[in-house]
Short mmCIF file of C-alpha atoms in Angstrom, two decimals:
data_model
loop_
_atom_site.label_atom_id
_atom_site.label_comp_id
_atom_site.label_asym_id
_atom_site.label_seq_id
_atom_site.Cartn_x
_atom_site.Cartn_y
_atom_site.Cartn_z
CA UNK A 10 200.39 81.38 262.74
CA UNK A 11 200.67 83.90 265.70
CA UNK A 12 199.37 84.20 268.68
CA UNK A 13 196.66 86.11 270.83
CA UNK A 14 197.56 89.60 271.82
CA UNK A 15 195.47 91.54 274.43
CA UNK A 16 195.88 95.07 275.37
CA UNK A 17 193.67 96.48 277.94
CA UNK A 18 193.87 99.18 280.23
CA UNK A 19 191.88 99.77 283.57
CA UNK A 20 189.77 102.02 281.67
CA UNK A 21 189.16 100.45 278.26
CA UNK A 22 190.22 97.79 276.01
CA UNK A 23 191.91 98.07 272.71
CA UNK A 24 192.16 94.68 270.88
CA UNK A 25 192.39 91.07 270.87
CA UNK A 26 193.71 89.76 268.22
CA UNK A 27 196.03 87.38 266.58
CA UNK A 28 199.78 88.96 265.96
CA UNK A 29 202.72 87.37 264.96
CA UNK A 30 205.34 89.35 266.67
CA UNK A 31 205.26 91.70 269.64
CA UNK A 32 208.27 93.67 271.63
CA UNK A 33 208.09 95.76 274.43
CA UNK A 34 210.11 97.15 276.87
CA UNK A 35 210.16 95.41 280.22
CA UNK A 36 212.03 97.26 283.38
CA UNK A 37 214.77 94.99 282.54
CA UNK A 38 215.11 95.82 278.69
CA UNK A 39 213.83 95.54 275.44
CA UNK A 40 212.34 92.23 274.58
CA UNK A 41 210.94 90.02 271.93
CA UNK A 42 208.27 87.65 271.89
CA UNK A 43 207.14 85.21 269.26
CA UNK A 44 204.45 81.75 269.30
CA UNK A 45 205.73 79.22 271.70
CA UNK A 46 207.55 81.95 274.02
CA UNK A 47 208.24 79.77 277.57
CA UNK A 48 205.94 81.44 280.27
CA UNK A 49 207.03 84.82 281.60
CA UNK A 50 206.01 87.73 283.61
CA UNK A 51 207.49 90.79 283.59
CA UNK A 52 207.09 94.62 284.45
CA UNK A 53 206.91 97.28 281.47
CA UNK A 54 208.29 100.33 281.69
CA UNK A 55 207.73 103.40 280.02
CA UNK A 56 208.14 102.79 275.76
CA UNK A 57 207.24 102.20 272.33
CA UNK A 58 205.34 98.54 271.98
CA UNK A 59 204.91 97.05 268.58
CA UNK A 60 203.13 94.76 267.34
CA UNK A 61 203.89 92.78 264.20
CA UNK A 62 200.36 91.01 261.67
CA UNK A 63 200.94 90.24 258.62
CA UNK A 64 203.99 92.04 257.18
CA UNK A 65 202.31 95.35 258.95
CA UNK A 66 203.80 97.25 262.06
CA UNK A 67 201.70 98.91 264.69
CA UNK A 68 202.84 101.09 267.20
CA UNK A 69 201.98 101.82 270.45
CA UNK A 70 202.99 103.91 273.56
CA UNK A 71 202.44 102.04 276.88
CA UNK A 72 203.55 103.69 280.21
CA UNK A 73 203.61 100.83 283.26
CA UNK A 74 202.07 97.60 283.82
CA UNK A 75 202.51 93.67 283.42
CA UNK A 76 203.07 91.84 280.62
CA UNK A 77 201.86 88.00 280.85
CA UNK A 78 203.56 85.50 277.94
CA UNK A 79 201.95 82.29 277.56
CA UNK A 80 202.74 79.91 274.91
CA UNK A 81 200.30 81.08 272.49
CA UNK A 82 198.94 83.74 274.61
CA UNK A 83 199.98 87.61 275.28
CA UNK A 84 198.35 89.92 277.60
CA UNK A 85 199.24 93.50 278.64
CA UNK A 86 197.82 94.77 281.63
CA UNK A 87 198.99 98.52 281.12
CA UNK A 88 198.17 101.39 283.31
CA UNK A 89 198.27 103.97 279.83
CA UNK A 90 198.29 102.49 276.26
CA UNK A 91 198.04 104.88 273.24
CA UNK A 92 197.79 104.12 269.74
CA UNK A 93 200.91 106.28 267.68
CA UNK A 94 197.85 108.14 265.86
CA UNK A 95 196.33 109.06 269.37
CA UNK A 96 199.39 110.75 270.54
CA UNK A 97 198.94 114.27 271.11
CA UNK A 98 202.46 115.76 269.36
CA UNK A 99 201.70 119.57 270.27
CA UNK A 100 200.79 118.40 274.18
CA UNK A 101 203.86 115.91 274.44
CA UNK A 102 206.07 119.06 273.77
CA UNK A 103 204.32 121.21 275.68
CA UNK A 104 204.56 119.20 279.12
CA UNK A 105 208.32 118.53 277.99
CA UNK A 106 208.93 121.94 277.79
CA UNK A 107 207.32 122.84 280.99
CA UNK A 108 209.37 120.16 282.30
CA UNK A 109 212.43 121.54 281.15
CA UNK A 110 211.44 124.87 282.13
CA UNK A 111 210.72 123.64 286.01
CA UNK A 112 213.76 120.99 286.04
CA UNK A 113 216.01 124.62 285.66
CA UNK A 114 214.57 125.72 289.36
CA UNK A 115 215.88 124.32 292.26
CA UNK A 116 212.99 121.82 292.82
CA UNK A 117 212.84 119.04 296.02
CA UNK A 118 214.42 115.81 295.14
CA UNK A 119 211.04 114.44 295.05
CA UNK A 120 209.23 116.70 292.54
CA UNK A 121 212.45 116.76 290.75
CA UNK A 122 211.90 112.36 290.11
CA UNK A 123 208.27 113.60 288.75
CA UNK A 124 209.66 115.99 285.96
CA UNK A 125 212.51 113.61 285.41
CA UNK A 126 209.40 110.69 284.68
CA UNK A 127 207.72 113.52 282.79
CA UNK A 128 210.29 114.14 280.62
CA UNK A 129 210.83 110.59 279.97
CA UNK A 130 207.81 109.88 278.68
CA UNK A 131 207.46 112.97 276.80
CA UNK A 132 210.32 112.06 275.07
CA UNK A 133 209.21 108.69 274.39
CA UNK A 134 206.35 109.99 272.77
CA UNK A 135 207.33 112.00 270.70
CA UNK A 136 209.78 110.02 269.56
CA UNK A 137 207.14 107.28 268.60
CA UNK A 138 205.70 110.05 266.91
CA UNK A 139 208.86 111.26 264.92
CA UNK A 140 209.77 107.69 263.59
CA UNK A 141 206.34 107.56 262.42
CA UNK A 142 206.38 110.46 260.34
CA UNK A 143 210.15 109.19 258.83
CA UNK A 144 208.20 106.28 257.91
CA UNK A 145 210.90 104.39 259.58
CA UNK A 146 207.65 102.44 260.96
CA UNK A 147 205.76 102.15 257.41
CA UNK A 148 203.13 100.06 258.51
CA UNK A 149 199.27 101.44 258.80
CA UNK A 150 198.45 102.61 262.73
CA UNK A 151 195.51 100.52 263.35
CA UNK A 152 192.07 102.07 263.01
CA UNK A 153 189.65 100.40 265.16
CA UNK B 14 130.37 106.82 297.91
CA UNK B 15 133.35 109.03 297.33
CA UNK B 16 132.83 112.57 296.83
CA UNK B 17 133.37 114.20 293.54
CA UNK B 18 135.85 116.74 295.35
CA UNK B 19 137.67 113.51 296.80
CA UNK B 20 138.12 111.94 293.45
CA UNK B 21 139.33 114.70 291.79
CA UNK B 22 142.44 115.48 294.25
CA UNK B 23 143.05 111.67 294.50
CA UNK B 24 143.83 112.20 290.50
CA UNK B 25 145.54 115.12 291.01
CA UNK B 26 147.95 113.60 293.31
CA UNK B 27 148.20 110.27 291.63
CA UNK B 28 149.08 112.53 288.65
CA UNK B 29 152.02 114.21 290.30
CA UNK B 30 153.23 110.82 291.16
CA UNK B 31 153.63 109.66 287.66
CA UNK B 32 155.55 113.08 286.79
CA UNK B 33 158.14 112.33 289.68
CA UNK B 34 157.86 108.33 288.78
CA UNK B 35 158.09 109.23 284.80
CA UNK B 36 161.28 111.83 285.89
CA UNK B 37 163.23 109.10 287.52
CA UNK B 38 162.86 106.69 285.21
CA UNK B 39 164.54 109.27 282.52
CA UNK B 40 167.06 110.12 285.04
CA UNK B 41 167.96 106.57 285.71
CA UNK B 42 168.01 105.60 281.94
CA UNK B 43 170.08 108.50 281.43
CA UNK B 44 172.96 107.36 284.16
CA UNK B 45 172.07 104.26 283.41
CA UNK B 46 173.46 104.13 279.78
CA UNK B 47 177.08 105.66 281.10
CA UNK B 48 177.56 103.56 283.64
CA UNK B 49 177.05 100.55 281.15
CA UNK B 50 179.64 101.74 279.18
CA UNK B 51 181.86 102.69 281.87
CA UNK B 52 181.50 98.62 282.96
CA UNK B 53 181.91 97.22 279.69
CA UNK B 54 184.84 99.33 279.42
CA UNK B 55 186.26 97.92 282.42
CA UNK B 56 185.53 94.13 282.89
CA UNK B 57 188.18 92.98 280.64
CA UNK B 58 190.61 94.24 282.45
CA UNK B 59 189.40 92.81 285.34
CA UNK B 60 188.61 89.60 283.96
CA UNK B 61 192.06 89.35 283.13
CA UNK B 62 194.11 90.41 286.30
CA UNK B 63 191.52 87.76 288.12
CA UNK B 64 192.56 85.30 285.94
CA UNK B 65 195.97 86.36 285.89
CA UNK B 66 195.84 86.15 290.22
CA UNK B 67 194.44 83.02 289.62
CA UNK B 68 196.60 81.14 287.61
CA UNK B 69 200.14 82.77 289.00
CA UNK B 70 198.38 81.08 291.91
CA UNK B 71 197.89 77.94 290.82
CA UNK B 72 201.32 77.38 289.14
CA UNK B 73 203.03 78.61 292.55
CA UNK B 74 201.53 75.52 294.96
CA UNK B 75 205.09 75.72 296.90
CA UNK B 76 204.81 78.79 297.64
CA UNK B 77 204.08 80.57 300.49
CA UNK B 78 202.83 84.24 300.62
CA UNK B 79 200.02 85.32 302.83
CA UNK B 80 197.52 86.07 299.74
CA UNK B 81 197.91 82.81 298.09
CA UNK B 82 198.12 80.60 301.48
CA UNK B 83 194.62 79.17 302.93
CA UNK B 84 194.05 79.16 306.60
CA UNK B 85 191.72 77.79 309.06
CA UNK B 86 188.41 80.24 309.17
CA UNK B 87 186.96 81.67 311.90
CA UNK B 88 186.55 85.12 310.85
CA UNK B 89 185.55 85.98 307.04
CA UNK B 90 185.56 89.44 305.65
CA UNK B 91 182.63 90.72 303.58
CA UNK B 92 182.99 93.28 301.46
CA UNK B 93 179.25 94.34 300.70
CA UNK B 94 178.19 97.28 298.32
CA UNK B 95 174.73 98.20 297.90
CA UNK B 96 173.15 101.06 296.38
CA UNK B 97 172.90 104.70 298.62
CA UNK B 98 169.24 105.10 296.95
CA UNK B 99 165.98 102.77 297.48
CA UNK B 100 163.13 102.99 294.94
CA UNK B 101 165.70 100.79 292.35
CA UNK B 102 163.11 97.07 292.67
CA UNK B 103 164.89 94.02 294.48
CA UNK B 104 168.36 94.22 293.90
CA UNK B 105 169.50 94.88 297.63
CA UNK B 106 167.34 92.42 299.19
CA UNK B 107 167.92 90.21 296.71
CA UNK B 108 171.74 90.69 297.74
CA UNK B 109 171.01 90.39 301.45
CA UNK B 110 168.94 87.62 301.27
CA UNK B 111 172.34 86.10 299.11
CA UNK B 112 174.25 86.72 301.81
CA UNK B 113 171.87 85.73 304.70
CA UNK B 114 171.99 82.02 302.63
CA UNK B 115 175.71 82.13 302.45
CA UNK B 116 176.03 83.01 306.44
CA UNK B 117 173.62 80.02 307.17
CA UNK B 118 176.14 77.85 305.22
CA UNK B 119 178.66 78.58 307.25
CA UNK B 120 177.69 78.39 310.67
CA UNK B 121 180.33 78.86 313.59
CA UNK B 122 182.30 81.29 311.38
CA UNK B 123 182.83 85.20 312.21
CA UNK B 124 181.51 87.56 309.47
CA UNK B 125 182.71 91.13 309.65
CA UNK B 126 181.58 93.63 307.28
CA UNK B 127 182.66 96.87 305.14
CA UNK B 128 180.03 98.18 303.84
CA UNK B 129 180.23 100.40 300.39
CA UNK B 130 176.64 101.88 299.97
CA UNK B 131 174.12 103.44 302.61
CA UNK B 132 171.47 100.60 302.25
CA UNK B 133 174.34 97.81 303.11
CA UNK B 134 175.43 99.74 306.51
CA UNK B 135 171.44 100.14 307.32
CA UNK B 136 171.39 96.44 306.49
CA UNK B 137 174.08 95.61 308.90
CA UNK B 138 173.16 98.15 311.95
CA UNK B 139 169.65 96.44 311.41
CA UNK B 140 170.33 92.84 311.33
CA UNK B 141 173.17 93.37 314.28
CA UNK B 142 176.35 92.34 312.56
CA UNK B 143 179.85 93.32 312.83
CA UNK B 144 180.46 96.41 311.26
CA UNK B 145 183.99 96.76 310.81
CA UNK B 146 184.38 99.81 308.35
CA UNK B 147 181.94 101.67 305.58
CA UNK B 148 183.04 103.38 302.98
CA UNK B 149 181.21 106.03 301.88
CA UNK B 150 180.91 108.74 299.16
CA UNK B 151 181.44 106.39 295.95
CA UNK B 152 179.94 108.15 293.01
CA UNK B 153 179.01 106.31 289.75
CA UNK B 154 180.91 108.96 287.90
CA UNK B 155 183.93 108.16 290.51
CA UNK B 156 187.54 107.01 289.99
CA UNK B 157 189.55 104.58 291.74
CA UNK B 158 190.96 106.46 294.33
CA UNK B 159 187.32 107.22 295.69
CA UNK B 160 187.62 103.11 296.14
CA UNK B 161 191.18 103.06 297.86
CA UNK B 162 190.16 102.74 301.70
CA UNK B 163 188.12 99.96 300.96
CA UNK B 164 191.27 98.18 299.43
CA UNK B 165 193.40 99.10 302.04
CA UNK B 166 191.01 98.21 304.67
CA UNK B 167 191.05 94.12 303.20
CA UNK B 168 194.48 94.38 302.65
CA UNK B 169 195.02 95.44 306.28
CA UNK B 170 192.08 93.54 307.95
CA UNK B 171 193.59 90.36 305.76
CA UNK B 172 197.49 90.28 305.39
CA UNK B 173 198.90 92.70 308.42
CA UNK B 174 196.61 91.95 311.40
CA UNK B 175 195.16 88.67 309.85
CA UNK B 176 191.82 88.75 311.27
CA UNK B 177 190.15 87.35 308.46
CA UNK B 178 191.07 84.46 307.13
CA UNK B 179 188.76 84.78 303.71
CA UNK B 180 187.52 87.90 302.29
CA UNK B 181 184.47 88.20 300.29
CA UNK B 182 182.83 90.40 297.98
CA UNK B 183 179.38 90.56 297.66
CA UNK B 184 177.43 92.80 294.86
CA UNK B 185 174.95 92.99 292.12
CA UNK B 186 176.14 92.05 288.99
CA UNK B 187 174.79 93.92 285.87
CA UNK B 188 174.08 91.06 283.36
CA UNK B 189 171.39 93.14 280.89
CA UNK B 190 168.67 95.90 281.70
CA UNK B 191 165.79 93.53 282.66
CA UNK B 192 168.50 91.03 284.62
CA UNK B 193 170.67 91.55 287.60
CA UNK B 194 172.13 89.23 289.88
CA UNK B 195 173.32 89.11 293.08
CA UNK B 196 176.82 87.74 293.32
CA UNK B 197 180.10 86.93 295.23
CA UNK B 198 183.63 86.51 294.65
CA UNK B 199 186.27 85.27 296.91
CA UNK B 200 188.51 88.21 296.97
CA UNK B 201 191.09 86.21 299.39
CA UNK B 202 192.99 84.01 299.55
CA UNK B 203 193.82 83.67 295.79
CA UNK B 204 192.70 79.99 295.39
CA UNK B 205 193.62 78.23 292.06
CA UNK B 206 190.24 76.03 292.78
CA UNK B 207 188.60 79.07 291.14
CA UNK B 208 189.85 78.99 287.54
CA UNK B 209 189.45 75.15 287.49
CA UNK B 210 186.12 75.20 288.96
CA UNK B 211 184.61 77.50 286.31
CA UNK B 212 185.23 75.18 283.61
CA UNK B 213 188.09 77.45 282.59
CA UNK B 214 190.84 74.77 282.90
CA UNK B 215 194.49 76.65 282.97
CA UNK B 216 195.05 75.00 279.54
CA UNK B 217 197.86 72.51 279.62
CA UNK B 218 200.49 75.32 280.80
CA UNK B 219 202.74 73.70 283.20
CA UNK B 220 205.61 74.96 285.29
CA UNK B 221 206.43 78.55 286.70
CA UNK B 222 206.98 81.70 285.07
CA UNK B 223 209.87 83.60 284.22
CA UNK B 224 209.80 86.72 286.20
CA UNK B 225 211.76 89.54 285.59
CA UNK B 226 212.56 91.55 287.71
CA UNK B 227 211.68 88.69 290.64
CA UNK B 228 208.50 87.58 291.74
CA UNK B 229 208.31 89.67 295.04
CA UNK B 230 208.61 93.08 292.61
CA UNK B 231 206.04 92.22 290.59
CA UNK B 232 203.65 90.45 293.11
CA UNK B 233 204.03 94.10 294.98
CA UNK B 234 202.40 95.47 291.75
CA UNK B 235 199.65 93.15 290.81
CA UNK B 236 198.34 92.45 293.54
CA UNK B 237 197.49 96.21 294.83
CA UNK B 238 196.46 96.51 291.40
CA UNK B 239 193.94 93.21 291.73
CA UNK B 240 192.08 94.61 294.42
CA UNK B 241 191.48 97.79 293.31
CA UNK B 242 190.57 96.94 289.59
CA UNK B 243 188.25 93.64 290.20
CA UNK B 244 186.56 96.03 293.75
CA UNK B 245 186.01 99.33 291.28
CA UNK B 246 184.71 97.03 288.76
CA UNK B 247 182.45 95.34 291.19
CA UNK B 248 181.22 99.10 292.35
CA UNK B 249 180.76 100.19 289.01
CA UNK B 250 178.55 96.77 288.35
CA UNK B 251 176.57 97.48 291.05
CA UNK B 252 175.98 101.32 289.94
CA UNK B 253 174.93 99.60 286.48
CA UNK B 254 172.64 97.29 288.02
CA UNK B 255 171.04 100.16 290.53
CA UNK B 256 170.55 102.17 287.01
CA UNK B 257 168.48 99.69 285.10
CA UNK B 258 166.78 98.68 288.29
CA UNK B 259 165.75 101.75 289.15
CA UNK B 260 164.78 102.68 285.94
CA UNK B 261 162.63 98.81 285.40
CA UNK B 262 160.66 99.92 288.48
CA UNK B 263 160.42 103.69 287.40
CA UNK B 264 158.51 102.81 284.07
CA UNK B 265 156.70 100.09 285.87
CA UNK B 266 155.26 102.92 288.45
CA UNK B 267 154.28 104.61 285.66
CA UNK B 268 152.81 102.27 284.00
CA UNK B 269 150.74 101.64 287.37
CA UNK B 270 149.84 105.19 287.85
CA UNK B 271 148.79 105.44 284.21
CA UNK B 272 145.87 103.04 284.92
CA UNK B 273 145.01 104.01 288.35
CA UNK B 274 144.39 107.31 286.34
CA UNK B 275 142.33 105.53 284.23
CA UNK B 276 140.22 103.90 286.61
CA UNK B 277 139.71 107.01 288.69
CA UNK B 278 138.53 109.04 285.50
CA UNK B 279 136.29 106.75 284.63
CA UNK B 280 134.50 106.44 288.57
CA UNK B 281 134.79 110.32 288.27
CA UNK B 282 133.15 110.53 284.77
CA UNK B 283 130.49 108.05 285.92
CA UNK B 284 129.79 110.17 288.97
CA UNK B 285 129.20 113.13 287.32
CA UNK B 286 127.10 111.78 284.92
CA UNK B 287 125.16 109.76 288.16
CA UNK B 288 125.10 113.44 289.34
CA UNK B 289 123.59 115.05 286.36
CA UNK B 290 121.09 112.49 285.84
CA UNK B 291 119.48 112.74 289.33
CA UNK B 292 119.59 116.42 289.20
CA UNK B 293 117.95 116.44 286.09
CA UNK B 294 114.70 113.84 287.22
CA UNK B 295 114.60 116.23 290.46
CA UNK B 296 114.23 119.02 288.21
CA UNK B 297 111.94 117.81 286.01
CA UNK B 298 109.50 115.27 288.31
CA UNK B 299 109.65 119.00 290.35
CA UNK B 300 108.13 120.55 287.37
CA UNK B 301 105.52 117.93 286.76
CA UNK B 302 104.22 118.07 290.34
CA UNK B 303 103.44 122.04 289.86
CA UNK B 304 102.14 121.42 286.31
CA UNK B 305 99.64 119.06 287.98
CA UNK B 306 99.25 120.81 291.15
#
């Protein structure tokens, strides 16, 4: 027995279902959350969610947002959620590599923070995207 | 009795109308379908960050912050949107006559308005309210940025200079093609009386959250995020209800000029045949009064 997971997005809404494990990362860290987690709010940062049903192993990339545990209750207000088969590999490198390519300028402090968040989740990406092709994450992506 | 002539330009123009009338309604239908997706896309997230407001609100009693606290009214803030378009059936005066009701409810309370939509403002100007800002330029196609000055304006209006005490949002709420209701919300204060009014108890969960970081940090997220999500929602609504109202009345115009065709034909038909008739007895009683002559 798990409990209800909902990821939505200001622009659409990807599921609601019943999970049994989910683990994000919050501004403050990774973290874990099973049935019967005590109330909690927290801020996500930029990373690779998964979500555990049945013995299977989904992956997701979220970028910003809340995350709201209730006891048998999850919901993940996220300004960008992609499912790891809707990453765009070729893109993800692309903007990294203009990144790079900008970050070697002498750029203002501020644009410099932009490239640096660019990079970041770039990298996250594709890194969601790597582990997924070393199978290190063998479970089927969820097709909706 | 009408002229032949007369009859036949009143069809001609009655025909025109139904092109224009028949035009719309594909137009509308068109938009219509997007901007159904586009809000069935975006209620649950909505949905959720109201309910979300609404029960960090009523787990936090103790607490004081100026969005959760309630205060003596005298001056309530109505956010209004309307359409920018007429010819789309009742839905705005259905909405002002809403609002009208509500105002009579509360009598010796201030209302000040921001408008969203041309036919709101006119609405205002006309009826000699307090217009405090109007937004304008909102497209149906639009993203929330296009719906920013509107949040800042409550946010402003509400938490920095505190001249409202309550704000309000007031639009049409798409519930099916043929249906479309005018609504409110009560955008401010966040009142916890909301989620246990609706018969949507806040299920047995006691005691306060966990926040991480602290509360402040992530209040200063949600709740810019609360207004604009649940007032973009409530804009795209409206464009969804404007849609399938304006189409409704499109078809029905159609409809109506479809028969009026009808009709006229027919009087037309009859007339010529009235016409032919007599012309034909001149002729002929003409020729029988020489043949005897």
């Amino acid at each position: 027995m798990g409990f209800i997971l909902s990821l939505v997005t200001q622009e659409r809404h990807l599921l609601t279902e019943e999970v049994d494990y989910i683990q994000a990362k919050g501004v403050e860290g990774e973290f874990g959350v099973l049935k019967g987690h005590a109330p909690f709010l927290t801020l996500l940062d930029v990373g690779e969610f998964l979500v555990r049903k049945e013995e299977s192993l989904y992956s997701y990339f979220v970028a910003g947002g809340v995350v709201e545990v209730l006891q048998d209750r999850v919901t993940v207000l996220a300004d960008t959620i992609e499912r790891a088969d809707e990453i765009d590999g070729r893109r993800a490198e692309e903007a990294r590599q203009n990144a790079i390519e900008a970050l070697k300028q002498p750029v203002s402090s501020q644009s410099r923070l932009q490239y640096e968040q660019v990079l970041k989740r770039e990298g996250v990406r594709l890194g969601i995207l790597a582990r997924r092709r070393s199978m290190r994450h063998p479970g089927p992506i969820r097709e909706e | 009795m009408p002229s032949l002539r007369s009859i036949r330009s009143r069809i001609r123009s009655v025909k025109n109308t139904r092109q224009i009338t028949k035009a719309m309604e594909m137009v509308a239908s068109a938009k219509m379908r997007k901007a159904q997706q586009r809000v069935l896309d975006t209620r649950p997230y909505a949905e959720k960050i109201y309910e979300l407001m609404h029960r960090i609100a009523s787990r936090e009693k103790a607490w004081s912050s100026p969005f959760f606290e309630t205060r003596p009214v005298q001056t309530i803030g109505v956010l209004l949107v309307s359409t920018d378009r007429g010819l789309c059936g009742a839905i705005n005066a259905n909405l002002f006559r809403s609002l009208v009701r509500f105002m009579k409810e509360r009598p010796g309370v201030r209302f000040e308005f921001v408008t969203i939509g041309r036919k709101g403002r006119d609405f205002i100007r006309r009826s000699g309210f307090n217009l405090t800002g109007v937004i304008q330029g909102v497209k149906d196609r639009g993203t929330i940025e296009e719906i920013l000055p509107a949040t800042q304006l409550v946010i402003e209006e509400f938490s920095e200079k505190k001249n409202w005490q309550e704000a309000w949002i007031f639009y049409t709420q798409f519930e099916s093609i043929m249906s479309q209701k005018p609504r409110h919300e009560k955008l401010l204060p966040i009142d916890p009386e909301v989620l246990t009014g609706s018969g949507n108890p806040p299920n047995g969960h006691s005691g306060e959250y966990l926040y991480e970081p602290d509360r402040r940090d992530i209040l200063d997220v949600l709740i810019p995020r609360y207004f604009e999500t649940v007032i973009f929602q409530r804009v795209l609504e409206n464009f969804a209800s404007e849609y399938s109202a304006r189409m409704v009345a499109m078809k029905n115009a159609t409809a109506n000029a479809k028969e009026v065709i009808y009709g006229l034909t027919l009087t037309y038909n009859k007339l010529r045949q009235a016409n032919i008739t007599k012309e034909i007895s001149e002729i002929s009683s003409g020729a029988e009064a020489i043949s005897q002559g």
